C-alpha atoms as a printed R data frame, in Angstrom:
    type eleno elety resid chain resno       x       y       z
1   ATOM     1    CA   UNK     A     1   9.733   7.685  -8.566
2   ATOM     2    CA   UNK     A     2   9.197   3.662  -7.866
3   ATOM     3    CA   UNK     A     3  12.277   2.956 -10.221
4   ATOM     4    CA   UNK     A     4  14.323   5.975  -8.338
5   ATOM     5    CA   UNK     A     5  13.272   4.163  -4.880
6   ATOM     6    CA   UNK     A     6  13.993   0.488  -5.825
7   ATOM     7    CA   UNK     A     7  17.324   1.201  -8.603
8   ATOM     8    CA   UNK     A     8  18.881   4.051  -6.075
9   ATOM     9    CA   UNK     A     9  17.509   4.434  -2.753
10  ATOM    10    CA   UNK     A    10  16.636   0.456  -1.449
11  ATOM    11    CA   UNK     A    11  20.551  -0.044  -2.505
12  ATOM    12    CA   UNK     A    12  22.016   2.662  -1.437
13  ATOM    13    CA   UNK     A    13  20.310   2.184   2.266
14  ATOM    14    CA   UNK     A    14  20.686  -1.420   1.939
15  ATOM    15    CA   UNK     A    15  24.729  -0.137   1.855
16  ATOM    16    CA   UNK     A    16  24.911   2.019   4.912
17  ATOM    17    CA   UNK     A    17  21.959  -0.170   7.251
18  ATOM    18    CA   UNK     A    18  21.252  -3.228   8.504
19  ATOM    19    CA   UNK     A    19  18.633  -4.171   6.266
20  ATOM    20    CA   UNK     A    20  16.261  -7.193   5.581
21  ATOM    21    CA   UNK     A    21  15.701  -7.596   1.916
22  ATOM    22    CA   UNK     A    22  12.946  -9.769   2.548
23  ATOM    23    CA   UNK     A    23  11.077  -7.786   4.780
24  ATOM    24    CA   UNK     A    24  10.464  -4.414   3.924
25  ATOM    25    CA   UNK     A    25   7.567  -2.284   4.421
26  ATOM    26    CA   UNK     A    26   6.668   0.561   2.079
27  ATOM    27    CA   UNK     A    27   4.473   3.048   3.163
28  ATOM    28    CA   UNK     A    28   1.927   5.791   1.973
29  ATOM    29    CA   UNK     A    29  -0.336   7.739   3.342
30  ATOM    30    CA   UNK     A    30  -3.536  10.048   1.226
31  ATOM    31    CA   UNK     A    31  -1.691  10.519  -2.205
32  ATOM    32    CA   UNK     A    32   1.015   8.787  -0.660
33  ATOM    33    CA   UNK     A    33  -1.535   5.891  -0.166
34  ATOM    34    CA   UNK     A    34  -2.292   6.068  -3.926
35  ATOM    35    CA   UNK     A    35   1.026   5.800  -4.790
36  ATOM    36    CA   UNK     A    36   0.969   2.780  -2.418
37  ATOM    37    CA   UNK     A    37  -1.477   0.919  -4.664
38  ATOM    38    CA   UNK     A    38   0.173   1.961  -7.794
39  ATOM    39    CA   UNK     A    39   3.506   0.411  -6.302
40  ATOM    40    CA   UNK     A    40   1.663  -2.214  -5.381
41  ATOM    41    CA   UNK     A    41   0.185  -3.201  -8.382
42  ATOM    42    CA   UNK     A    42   3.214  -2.774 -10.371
43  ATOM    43    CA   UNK     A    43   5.535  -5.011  -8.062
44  ATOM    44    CA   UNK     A    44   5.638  -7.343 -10.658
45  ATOM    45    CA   UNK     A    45   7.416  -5.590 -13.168
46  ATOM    46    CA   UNK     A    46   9.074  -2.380 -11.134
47  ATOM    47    CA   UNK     A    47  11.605  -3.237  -8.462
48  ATOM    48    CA   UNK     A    48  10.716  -7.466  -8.580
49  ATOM    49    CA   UNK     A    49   8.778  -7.708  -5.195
50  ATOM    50    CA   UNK     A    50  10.805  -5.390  -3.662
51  ATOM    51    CA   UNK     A    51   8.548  -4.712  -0.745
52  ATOM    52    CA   UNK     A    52   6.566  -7.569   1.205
53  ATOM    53    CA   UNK     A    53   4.530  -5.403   3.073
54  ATOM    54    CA   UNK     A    54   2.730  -2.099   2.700
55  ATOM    55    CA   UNK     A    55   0.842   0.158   4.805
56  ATOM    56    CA   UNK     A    56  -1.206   2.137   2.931
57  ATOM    57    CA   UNK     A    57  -3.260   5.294   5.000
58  ATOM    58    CA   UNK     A    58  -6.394   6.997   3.814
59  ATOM    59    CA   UNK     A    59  -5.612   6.771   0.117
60  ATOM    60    CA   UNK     A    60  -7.339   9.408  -2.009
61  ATOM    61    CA   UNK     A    61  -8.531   7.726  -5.619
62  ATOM    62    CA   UNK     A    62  -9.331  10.587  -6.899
63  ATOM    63    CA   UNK     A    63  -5.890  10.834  -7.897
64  ATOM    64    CA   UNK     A    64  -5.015   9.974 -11.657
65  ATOM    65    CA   UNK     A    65  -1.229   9.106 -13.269
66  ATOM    66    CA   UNK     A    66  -1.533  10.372 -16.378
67  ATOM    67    CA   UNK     A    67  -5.413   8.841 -17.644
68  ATOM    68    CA   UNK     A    68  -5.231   6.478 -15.430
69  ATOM    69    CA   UNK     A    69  -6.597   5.626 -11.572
70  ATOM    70    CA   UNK     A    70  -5.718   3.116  -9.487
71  ATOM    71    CA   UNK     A    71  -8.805   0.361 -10.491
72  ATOM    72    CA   UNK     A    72  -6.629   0.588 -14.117
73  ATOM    73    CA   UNK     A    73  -3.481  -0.252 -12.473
74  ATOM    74    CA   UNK     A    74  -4.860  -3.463 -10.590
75  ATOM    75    CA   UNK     A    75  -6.807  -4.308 -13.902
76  ATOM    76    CA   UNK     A    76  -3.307  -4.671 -15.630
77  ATOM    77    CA   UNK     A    77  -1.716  -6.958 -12.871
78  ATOM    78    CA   UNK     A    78  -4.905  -9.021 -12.899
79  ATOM    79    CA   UNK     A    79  -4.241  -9.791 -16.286
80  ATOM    80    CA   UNK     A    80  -0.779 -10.142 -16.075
81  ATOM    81    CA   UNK     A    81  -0.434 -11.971 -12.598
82  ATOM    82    CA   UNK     A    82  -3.578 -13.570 -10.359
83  ATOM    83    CA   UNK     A    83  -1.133 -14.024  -7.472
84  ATOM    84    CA   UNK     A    84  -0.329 -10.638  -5.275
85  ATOM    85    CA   UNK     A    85   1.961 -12.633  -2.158
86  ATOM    86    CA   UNK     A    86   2.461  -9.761   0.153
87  ATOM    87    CA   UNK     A    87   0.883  -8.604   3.269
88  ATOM    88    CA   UNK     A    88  -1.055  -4.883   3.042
89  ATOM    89    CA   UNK     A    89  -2.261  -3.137   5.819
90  ATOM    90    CA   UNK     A    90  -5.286  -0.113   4.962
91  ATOM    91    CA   UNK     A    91  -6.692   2.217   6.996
92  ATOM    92    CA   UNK     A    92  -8.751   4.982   7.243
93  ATOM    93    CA   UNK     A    93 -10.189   7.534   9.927
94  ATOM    94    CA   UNK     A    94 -13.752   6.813  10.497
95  ATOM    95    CA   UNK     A    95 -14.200  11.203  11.132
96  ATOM    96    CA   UNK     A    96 -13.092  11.302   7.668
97  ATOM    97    CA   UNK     A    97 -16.049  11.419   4.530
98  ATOM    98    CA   UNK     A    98 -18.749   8.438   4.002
99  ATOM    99    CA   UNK     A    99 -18.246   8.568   0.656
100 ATOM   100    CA   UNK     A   100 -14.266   8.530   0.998
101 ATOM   101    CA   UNK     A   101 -14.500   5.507   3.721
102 ATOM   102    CA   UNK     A   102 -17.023   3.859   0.933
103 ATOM   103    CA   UNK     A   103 -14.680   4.313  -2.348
104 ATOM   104    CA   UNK     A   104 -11.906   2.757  -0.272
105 ATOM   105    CA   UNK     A   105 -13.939  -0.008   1.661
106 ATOM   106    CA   UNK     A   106 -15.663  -0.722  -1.922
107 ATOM   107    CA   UNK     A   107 -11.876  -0.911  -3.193
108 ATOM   108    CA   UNK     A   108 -10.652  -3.710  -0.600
109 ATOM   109    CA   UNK     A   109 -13.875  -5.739  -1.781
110 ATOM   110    CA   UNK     A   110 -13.034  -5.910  -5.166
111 ATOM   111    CA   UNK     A   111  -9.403  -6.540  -4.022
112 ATOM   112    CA   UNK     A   112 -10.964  -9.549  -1.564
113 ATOM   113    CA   UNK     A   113 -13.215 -10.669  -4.352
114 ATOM   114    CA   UNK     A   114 -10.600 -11.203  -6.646
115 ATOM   115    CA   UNK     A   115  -9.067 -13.814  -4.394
116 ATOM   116    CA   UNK     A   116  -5.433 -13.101  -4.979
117 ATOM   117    CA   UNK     A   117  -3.032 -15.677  -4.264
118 ATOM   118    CA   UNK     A   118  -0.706 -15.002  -1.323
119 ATOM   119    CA   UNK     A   119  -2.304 -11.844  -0.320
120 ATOM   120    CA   UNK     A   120  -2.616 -11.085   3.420
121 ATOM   121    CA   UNK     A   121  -4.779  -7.711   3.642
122 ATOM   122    CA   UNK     A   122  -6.084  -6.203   6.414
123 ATOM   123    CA   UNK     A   123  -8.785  -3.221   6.440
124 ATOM   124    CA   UNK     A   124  -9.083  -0.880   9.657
125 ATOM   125    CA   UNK     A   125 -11.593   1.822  10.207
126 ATOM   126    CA   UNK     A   126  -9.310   3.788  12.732
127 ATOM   127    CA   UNK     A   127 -11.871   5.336  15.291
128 ATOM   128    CA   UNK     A   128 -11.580   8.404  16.635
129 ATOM   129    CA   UNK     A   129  -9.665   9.867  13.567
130 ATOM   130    CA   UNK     A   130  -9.974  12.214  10.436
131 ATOM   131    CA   UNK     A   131  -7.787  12.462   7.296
132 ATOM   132    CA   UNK     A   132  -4.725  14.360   9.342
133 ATOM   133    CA   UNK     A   133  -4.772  12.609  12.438
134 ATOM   134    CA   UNK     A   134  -5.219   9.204  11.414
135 ATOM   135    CA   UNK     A   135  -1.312   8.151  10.391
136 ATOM   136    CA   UNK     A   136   0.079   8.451  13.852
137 ATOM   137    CA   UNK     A   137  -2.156   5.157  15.174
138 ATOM   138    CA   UNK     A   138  -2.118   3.587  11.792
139 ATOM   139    CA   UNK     A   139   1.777   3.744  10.963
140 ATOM   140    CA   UNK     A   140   2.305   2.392  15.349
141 ATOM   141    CA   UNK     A   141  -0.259  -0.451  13.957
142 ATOM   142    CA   UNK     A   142   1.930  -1.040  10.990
143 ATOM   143    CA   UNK     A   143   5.042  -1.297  12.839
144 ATOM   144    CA   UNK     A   144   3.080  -4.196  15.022
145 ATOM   145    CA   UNK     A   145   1.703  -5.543  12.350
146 ATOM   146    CA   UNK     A   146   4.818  -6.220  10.317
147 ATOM   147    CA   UNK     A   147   7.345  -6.626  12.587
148 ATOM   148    CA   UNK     A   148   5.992  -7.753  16.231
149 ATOM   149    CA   UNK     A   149   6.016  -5.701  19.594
150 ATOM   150    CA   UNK     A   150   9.999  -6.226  20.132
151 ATOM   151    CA   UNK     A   151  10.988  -3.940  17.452
């Protein structure tokens, strides 16, 4: 799916709209926030830095591709790369589960720890907000975020 979005779909839309090559977002939400991560940590190798900036909602690591989660995935670009220059914006609903808000907030420690070079994340507990309800503020705090209150 990331080759299919950065070989066929980034082009193709890059054809028909006015759009910034060096400032796009890409966004995920739950699995979709998995997926996030997984594009994330294989921006190196699928698509060449493609996207500067994701937003990446509620993700749920339970999910697996193939054997793998998503701690695997930024194991590999550790190895591979100790820089990570893009800017990633994660959130989650505080009505959603402890132990979901603590797999993710343990997550963006490790990611903090390891002191990436060029890497401009941000971590928001979204108040007032479960699982379903929490994209609507999140993506309007994206759009902010990553490209100012004139857009």
């Amino acid at each position: 799916y990331l080759h299919f979005l950065v070989d066929n779909l980034v082009p193709y839309l890059s054809e028909i709209y006015s759009v910034d090559p060096e400032n796009m977002t890409l966004t995920g939400h739950s699995y979709g926030g998995y997926w996030g991560f997984y594009a994330l940590f294989h921006s190196d190798t699928i698509g060449k830095n493609t996207f500067c900036n994701y937003y990446i909602g509620s993700p749920s690591f339970q999910a697996r591709t193939g054997s793998d989660e998503i701690e695997d995935f930024e194991e590999a670009y550790f190895s591979r790369q100790q820089s990570l220059p893009c800017n990633v914006y994660v959130t989650v609903g505080d009505q959603e589960s402890v132990g979901f808000i603590m797999q993710i907030e343990n997550f963006i420690n490790h990611l903090q720890e390891r002191g990436y070079e060029g890497l401009n994340l941000s971590y928001e507990v979204i108040e007032g907000h479960g699982h379903d309800t929490v994209f609507k503020p999140s993506i309007k705090n994206t759009m902010y975020m990553f490209y100012g209150n004139n857009q």
